[in-house]
Short mmCIF file of C-alpha atoms in Angstrom, two decimals:
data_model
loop_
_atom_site.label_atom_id
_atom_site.label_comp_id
_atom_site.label_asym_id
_atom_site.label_seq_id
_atom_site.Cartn_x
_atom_site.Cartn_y
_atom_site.Cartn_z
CA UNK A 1 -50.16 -12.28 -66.96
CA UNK A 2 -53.31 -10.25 -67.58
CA UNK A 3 -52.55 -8.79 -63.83
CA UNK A 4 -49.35 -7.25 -64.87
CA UNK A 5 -50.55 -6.11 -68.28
CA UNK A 6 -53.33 -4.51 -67.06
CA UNK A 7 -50.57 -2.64 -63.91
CA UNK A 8 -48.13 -1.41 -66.57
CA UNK A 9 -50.94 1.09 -68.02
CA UNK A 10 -51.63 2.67 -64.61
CA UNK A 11 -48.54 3.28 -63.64
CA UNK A 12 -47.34 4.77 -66.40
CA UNK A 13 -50.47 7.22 -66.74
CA UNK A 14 -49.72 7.74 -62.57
CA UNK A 15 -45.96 8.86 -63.19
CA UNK A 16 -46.74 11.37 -66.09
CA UNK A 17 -48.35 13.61 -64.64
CA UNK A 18 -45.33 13.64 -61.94
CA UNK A 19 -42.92 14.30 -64.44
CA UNK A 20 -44.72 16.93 -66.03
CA UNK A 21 -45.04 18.59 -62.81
CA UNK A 22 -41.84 18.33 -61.77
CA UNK A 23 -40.36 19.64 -65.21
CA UNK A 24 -42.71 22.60 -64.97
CA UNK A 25 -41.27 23.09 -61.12
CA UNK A 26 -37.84 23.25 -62.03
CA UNK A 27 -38.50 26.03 -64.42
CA UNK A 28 -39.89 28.50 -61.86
CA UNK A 29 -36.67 29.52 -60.71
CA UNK A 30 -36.38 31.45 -64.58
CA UNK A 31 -40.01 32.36 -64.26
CA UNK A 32 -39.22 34.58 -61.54
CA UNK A 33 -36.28 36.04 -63.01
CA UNK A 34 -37.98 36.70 -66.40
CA UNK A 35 -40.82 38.26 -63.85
CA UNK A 36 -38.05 40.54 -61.95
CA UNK A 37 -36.87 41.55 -64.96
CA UNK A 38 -40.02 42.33 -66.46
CA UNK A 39 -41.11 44.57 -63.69
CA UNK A 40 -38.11 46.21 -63.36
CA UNK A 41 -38.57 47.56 -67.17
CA UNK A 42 -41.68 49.02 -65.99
CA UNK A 43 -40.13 50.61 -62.99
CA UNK A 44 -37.31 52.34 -64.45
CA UNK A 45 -38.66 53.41 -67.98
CA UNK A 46 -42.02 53.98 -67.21
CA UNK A 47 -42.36 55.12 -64.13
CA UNK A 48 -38.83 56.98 -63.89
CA UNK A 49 -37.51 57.81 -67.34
CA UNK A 50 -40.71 58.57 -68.65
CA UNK A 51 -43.15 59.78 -65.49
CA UNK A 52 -40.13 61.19 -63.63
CA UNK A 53 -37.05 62.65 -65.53
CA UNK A 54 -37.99 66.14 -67.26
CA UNK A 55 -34.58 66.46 -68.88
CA UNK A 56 -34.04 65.64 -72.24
CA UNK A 57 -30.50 64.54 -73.20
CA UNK A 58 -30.78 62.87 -69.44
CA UNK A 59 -33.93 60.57 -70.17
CA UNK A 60 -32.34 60.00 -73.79
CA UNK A 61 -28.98 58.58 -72.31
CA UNK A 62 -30.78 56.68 -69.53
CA UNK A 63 -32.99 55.34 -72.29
CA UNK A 64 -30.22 54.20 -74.83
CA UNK A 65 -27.70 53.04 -72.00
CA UNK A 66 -30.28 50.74 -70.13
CA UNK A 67 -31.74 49.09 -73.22
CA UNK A 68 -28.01 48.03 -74.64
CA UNK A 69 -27.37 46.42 -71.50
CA UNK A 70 -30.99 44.85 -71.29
CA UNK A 71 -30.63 43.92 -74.59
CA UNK A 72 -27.07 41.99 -73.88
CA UNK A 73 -28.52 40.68 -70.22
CA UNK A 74 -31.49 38.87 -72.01
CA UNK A 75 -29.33 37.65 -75.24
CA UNK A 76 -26.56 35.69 -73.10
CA UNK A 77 -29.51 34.31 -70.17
CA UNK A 78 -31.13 32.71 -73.69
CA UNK A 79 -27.67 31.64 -74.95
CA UNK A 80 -27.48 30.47 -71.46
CA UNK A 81 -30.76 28.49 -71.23
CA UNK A 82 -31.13 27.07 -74.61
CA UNK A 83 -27.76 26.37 -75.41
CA UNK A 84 -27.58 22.76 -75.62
CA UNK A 85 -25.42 20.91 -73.09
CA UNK A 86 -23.77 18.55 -75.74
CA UNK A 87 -23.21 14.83 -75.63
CA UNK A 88 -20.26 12.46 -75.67
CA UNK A 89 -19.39 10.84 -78.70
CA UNK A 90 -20.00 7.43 -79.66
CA UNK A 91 -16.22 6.07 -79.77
CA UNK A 92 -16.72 6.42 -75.96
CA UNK A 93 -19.26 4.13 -75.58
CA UNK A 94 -18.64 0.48 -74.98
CA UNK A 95 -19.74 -1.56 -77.59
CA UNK A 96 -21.62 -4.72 -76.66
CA UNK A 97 -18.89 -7.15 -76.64
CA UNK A 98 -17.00 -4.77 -74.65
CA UNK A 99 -19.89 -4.15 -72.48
CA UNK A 100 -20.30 -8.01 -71.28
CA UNK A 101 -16.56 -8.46 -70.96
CA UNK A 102 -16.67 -5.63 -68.73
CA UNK A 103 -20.10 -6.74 -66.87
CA UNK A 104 -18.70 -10.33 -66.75
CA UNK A 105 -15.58 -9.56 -65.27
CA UNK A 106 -14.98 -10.75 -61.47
CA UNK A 107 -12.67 -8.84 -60.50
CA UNK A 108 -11.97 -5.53 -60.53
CA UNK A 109 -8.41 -5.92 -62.66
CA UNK A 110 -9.76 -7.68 -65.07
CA UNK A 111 -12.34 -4.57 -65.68
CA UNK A 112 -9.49 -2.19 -65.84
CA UNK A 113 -8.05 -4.22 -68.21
CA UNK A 114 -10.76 -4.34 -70.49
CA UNK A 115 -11.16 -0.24 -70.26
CA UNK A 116 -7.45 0.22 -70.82
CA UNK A 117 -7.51 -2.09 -74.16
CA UNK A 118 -10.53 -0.68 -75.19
CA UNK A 119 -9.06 3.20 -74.86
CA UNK A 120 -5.89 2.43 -76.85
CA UNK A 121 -8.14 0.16 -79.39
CA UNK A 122 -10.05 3.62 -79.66
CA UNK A 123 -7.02 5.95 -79.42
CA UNK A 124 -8.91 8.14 -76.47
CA UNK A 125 -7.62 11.09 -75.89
CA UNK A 126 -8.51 10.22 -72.00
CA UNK A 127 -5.84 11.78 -69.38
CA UNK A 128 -8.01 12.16 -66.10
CA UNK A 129 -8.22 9.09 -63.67
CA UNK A 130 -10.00 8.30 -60.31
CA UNK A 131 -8.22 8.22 -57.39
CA UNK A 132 -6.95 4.18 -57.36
CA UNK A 133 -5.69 5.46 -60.84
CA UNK A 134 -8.93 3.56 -62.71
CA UNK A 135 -10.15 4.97 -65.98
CA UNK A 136 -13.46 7.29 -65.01
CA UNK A 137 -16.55 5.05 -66.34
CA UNK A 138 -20.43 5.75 -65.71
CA UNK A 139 -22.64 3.12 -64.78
CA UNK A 140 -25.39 4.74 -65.94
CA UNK A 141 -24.48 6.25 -69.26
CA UNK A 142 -22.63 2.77 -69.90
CA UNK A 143 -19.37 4.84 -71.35
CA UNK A 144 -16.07 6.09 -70.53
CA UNK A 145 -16.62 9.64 -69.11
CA UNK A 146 -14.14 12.09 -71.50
CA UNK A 147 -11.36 14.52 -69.88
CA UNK A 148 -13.71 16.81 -67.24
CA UNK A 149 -16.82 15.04 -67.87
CA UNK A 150 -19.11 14.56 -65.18
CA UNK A 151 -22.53 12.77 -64.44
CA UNK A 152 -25.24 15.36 -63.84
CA UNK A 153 -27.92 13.62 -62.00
CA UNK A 154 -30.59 16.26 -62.48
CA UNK A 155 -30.47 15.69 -66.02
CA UNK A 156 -29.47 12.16 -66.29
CA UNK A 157 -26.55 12.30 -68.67
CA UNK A 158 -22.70 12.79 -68.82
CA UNK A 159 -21.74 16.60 -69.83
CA UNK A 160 -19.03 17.80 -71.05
CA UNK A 161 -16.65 20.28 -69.32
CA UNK A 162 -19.67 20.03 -66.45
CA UNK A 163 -19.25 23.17 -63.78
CA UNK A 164 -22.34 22.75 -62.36
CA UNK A 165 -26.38 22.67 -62.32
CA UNK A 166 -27.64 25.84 -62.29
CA UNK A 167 -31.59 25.97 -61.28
CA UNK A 168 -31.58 29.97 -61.96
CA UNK A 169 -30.86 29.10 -65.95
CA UNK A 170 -32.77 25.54 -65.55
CA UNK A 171 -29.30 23.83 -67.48
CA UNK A 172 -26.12 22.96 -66.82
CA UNK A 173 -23.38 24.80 -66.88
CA UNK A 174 -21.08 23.22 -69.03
CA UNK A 175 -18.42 23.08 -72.12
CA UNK A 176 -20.99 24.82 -74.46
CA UNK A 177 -22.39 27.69 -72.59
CA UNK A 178 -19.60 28.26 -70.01
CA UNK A 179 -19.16 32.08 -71.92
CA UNK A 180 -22.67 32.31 -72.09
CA UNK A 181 -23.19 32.49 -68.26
CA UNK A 182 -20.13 34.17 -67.71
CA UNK A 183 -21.47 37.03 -69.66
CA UNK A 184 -25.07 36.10 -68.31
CA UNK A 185 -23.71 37.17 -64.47
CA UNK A 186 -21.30 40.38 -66.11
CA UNK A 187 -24.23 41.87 -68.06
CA UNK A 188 -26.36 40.96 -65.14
CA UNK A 189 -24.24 42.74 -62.59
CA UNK A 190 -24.11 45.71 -65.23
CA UNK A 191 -28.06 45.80 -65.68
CA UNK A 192 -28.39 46.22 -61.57
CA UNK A 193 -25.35 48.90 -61.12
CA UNK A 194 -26.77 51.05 -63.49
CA UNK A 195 -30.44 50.66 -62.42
CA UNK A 196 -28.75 51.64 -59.07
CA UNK A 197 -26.69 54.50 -60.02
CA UNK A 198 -29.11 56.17 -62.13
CA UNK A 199 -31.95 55.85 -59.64
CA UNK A 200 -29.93 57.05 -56.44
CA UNK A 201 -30.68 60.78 -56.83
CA UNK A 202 -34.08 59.76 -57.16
CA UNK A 203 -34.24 57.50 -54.36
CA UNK A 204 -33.00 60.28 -52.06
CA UNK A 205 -35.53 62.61 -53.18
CA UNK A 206 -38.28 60.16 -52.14
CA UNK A 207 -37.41 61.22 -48.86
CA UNK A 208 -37.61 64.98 -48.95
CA UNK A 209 -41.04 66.16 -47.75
CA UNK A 210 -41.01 68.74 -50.67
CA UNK A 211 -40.57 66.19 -53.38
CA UNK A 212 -44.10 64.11 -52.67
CA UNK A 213 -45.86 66.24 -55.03
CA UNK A 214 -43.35 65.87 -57.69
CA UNK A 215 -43.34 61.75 -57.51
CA UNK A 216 -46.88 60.45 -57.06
CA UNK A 217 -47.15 57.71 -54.59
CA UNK A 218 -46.98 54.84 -57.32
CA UNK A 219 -43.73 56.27 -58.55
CA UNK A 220 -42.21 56.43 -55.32
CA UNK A 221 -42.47 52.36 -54.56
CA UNK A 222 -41.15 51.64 -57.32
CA UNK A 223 -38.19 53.96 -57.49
CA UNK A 224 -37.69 52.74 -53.85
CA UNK A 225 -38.16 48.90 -54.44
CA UNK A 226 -36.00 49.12 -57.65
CA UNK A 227 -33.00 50.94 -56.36
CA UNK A 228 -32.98 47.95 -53.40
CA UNK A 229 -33.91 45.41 -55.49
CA UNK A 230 -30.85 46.10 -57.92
CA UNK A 231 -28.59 46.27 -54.97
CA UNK A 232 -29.78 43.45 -53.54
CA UNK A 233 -28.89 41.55 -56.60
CA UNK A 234 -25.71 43.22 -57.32
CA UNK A 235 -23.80 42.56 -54.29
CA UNK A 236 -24.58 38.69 -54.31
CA UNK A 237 -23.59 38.63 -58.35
CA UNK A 238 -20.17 40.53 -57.42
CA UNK A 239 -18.79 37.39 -55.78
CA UNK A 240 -20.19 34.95 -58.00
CA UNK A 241 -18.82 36.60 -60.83
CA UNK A 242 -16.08 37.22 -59.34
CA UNK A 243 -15.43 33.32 -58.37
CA UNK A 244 -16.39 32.54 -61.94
CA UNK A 245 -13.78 34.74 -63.60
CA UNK A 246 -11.06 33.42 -60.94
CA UNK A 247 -11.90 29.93 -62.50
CA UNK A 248 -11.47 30.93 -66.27
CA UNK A 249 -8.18 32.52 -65.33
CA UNK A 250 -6.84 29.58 -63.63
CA UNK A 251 -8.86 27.28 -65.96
CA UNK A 252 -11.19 25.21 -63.84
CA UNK A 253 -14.45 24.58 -63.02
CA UNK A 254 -16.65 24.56 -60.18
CA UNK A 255 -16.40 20.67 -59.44
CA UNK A 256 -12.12 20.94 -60.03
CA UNK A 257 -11.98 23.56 -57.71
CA UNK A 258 -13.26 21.75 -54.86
CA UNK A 259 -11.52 17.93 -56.31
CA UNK A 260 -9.04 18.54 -58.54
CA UNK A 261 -8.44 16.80 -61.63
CA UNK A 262 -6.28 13.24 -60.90
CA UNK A 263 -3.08 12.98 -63.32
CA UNK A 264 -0.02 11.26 -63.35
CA UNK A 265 2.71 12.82 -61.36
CA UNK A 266 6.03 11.35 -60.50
CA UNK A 267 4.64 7.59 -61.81
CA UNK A 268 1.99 7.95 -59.69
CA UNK A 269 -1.99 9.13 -59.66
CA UNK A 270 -1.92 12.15 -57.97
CA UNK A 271 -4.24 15.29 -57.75
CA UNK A 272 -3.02 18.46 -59.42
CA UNK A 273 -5.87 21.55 -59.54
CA UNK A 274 -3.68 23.20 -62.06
CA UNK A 275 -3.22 20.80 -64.83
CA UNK A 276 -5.46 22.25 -67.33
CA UNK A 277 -3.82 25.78 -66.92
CA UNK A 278 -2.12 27.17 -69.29
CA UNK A 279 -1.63 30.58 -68.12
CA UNK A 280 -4.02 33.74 -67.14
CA UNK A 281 -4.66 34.64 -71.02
CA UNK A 282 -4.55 31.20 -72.56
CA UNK A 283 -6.96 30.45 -70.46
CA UNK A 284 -9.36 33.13 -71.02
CA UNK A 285 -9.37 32.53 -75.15
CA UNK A 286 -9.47 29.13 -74.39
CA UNK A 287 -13.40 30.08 -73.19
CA UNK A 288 -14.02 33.14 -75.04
CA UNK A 289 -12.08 32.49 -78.10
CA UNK A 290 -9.17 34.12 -80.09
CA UNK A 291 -11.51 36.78 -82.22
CA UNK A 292 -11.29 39.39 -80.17
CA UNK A 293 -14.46 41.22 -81.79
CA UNK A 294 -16.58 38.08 -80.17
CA UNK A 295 -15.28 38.23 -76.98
CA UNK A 296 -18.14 40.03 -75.45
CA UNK A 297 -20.74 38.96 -77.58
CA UNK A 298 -23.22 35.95 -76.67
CA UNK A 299 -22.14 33.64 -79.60
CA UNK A 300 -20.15 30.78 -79.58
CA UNK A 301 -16.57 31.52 -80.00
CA UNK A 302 -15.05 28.52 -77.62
CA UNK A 303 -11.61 26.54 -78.90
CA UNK A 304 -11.78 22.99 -78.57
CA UNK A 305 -13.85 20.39 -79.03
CA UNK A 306 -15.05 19.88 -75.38
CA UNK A 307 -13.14 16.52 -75.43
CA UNK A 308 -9.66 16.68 -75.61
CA UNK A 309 -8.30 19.42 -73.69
CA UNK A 310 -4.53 21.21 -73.81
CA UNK A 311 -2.69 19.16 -70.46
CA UNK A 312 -0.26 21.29 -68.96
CA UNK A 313 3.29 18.89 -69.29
CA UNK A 314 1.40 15.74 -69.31
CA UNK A 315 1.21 12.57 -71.69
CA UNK A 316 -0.90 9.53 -72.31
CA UNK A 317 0.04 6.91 -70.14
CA UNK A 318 0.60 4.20 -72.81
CA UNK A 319 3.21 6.51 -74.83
CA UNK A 320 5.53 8.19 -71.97
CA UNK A 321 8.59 8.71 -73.93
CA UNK A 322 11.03 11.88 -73.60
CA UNK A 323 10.20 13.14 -77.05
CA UNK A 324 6.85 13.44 -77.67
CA UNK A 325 4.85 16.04 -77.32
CA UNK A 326 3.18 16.22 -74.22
CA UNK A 327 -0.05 18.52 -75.27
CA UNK A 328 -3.55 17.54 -76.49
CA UNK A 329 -4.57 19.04 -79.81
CA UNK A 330 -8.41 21.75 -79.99
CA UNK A 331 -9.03 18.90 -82.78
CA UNK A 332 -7.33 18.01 -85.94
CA UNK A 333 -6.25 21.94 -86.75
CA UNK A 334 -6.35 23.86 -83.52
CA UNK A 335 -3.12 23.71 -81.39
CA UNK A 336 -2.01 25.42 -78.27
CA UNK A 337 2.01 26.97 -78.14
CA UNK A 338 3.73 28.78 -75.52
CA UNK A 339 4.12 32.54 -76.28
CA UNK A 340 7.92 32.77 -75.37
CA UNK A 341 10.35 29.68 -76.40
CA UNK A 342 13.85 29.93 -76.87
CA UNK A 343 16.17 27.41 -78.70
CA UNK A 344 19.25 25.69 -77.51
CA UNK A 345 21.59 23.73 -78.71
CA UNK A 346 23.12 20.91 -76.84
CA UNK A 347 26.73 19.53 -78.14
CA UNK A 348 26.54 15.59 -79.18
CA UNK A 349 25.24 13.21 -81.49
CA UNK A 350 21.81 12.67 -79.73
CA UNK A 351 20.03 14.67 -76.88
CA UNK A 352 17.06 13.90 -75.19
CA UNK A 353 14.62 15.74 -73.06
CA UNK A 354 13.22 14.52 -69.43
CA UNK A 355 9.62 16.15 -69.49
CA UNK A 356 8.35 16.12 -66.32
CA UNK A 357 4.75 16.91 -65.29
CA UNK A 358 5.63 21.00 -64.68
CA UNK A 359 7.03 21.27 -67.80
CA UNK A 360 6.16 24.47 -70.08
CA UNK A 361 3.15 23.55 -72.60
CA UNK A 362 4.67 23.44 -75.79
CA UNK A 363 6.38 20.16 -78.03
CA UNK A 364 10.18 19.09 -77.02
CA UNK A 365 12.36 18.21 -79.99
CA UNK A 366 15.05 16.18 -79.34
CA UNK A 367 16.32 15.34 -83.06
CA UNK A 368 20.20 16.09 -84.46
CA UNK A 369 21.35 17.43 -81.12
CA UNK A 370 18.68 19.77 -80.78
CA UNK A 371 16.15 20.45 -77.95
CA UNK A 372 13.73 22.93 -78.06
CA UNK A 373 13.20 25.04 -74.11
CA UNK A 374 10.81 27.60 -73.22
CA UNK A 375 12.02 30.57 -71.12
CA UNK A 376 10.49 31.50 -68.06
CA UNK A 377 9.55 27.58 -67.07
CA UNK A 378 11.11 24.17 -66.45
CA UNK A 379 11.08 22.20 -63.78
CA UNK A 380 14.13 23.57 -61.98
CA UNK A 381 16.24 20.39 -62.61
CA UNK A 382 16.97 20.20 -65.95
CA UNK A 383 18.15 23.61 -68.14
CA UNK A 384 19.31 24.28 -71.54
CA UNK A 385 23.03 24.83 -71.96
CA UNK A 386 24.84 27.85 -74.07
CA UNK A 387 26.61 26.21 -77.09
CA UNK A 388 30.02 27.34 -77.43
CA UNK A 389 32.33 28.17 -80.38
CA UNK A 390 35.31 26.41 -81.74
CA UNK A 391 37.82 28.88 -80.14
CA UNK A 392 36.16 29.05 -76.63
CA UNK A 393 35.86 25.09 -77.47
CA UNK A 394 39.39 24.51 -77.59
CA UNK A 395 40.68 27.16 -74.77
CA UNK A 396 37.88 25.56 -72.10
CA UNK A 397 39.25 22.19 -73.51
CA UNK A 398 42.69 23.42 -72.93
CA UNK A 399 41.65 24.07 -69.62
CA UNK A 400 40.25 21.39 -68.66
CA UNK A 401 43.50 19.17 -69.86
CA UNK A 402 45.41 21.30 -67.86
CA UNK A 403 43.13 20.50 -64.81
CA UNK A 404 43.03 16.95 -65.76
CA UNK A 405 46.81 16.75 -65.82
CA UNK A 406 47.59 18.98 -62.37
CA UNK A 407 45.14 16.62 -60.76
CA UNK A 408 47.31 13.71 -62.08
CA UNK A 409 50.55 14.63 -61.26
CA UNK A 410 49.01 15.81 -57.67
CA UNK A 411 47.67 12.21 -57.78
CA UNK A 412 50.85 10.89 -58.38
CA UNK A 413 52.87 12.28 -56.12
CA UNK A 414 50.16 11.53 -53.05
CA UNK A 415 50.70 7.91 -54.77
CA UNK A 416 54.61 8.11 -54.13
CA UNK A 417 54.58 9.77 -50.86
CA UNK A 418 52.05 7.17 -49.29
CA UNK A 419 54.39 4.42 -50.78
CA UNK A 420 57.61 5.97 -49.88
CA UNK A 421 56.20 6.65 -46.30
CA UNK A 422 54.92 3.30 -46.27
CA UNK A 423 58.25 1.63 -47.41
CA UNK A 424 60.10 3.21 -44.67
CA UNK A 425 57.62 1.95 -42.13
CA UNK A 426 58.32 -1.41 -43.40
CA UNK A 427 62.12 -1.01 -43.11
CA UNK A 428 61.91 0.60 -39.35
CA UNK A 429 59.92 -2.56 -38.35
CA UNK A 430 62.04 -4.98 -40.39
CA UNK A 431 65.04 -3.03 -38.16
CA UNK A 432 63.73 -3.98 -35.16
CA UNK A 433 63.65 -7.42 -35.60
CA UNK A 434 66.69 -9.67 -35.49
CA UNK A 435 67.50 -12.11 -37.79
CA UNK A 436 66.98 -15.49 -36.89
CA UNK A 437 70.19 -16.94 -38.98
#
């Protein structure tokens, strides 16, 4: 006993010093950012705004321009950085009795069961499954993992809305700074266009033989390393931004574009990449937000909760009826409609609505005859029918008797031919028999 107590100290004082170390590591990746950054202030106020440029209203506009965007760059890579990655709630946690029943369990059925009673004894708003159609649980975190959660094993917890670990930001990118960097690589690749622009007169008189007097040699390296420097850093932020803003319009994230989300399609557990979308501008102010004035500003402006997300035609597996809606609610007050509906009226006492997993984002009434469509989607099976009048009622009906009673009579006198014809048969081969008597 005294051997162990006397091991637990050392250790302990051994692996500190490795975690420390390793923390510290992981933030030089935004050391040498802040440090590019940092130099390149130097390089293009000091050196060319202020030792270089002689005009005026020139160095002014270079001036005011490239400290906006500096200031914007910096403002959403904190927002970016510090932002904290959120947690999931409690109700998703097992409790303890839950917890043994599920540890105790031998087989792997009885373990499902115990998740599925415990997420309608919690009313989860859980939608995603794996691919055997289990409910997504983490070992580790010892909870039920929430609609596009994911297990980030740098930082050892379950984030919401995870995209992806990003070492140049030292965070995740996730639910609750997804704008931030999004804004964080646009004001980025605006910072290093503009350097570029503005210094590419410059940069080509660095190489005129009459100019060396003009630019000291100091000046010149830096007007040369910054110009290529900014380039360098713009063309490889041009496709990551624009692979980032191709995900916000279709509404996934980095892990859902390469597995997509599992749902259930056609009574069955299949993968669909586009089942959080809710179209190209529904998408974006799902991220960004619906006040316009924040759109492009590094504060949080985000619908939803980062739990329960709008699912595009989809419904909880324990209520699939016809007439329920088949959307998650942002929350208790924020809900998602379709921007063009149309309403049509279906003749009869009760109508009812097959939603199927394509069907438009919006809520299906089927109450007093009515059902609710929206134009422009479906699921090219089912379609909403015109209601007619009384008068056009009564003439189609007409119609249709008339139809109903040609086909009779043309029924009826097949009927009699096919007997008639048949009657004679019988008499030709009753005639050519004789009669036994």
């Amino acid at each position: 006993m005294s051997a162990t107590t006397t091991m637990a100290p050392k250790f302990s004082v051994l692996t500190t010093p490795c975690r420390l170390c390793f923390k510290a590591a992981k933030w030089l990746p935004v050391i040498f950012i802040v440090t590019v950054v940092v130099w390149s202030y130097y390089a293009y106020v000091i050196q060319l705004n202020i030792g270089t440029i002689a005009n005026i209203i020139e160095k002014c506009f270079y001036l005011i321009a490239y400290h906006v965007l500096l200031g914007l760059f910096l403002w959403a890579y904190w927002q970016t950085i510090f932002t904290d990655i959120g947690t999931v709630p409690k109700q998703f946690r097992l409790p303890p009795t839950e917890l043994d029943r599920y540890e105790s369990a031998e087989t792997e059925e009885v373990r499902r069961d115990v998740l599925e009673r415990f997420i309608q004894k919690q009313s989860l708003p859980v939608y995603n499954r794996t691919m055997t159609g289990d409910i997504r649980y983490c070992d580790k975190c010892v909870q039920i993992k929430p609609d596009r959660c994911h297990h980030c094993s740098v930082c050892g917890v379950c984030v919401l809305k995870l995209d992806h670990h990003c070492p140049w930001v030292n965070n995740c990118v996730a639910f609750t700074n997804y704008k931030f960097f999004i804004l964080f690589l646009g004001y980025a690749l605006l910072y290093c266009l503009f350097i570029g622009a503005t210094t590419l007169q410059y940069f080509i008189k660095f190489w005129k033989v009459r100019e060396k007097n003009e630019l000291g040699e100091e000046g010149k390296f830096h007007i040369l390393f910054v110009f290529f420097v900014s380039i360098m850093f713009a063309i490889s932020l041009v496709s990551l931004f624009g692979y980032h803003i191709f995900l916000v319009v279709k509404n996934r994230s980095t892990l859902e574009s390469f597995r997509a989300p599992i749902f259930r399609l056609n009574h069955a557990w299949l993968q669909d990449k586009d089942g959080f979308s809710l179209g190209a501008f529904n998408n974006f102010v799902e991220v960004f937000g619906d006040n316009k004035k924040l759109w492009f500003l590094p504060v949080a402006s985000s619908l939803g909760d980062g739990v329960s997300y709008p699912v595009r035609g989809q419904q909880p597996p324990s209520t699939t009826t016809a007439t329920t809606s088949p959307v998650q609610s942002y929350g208790s007050t924020q809900t998602r409609k379709c921007q063009r509906a149309a309403d049509a009226r279906v003749t009869g006492s009760s109508a009812e609505t097959q939603l199927t997993p394509h069907t438009c984002v919006g809520q299906a009434s089927a109450t007093s005859g009515r059902v609710r469509h929206h134009s422009g989607l479906g699921d090219g099976v089912t379609y909403p029918q015109r209601c007619v009048d009384e008068d056009t009622d009564d003439l189609l009906g007409a119609r249709q008797r008339w139809a109903e009673d040609e086909e009779e009579n043309e029924l009826v006198c097949t009927g009699y031919a096919n007997n008639h014809t048949h009657a004679l048969e019988e008499v030709v081969v009753q005639g050519n028999h004789t009669n036994p008597v």
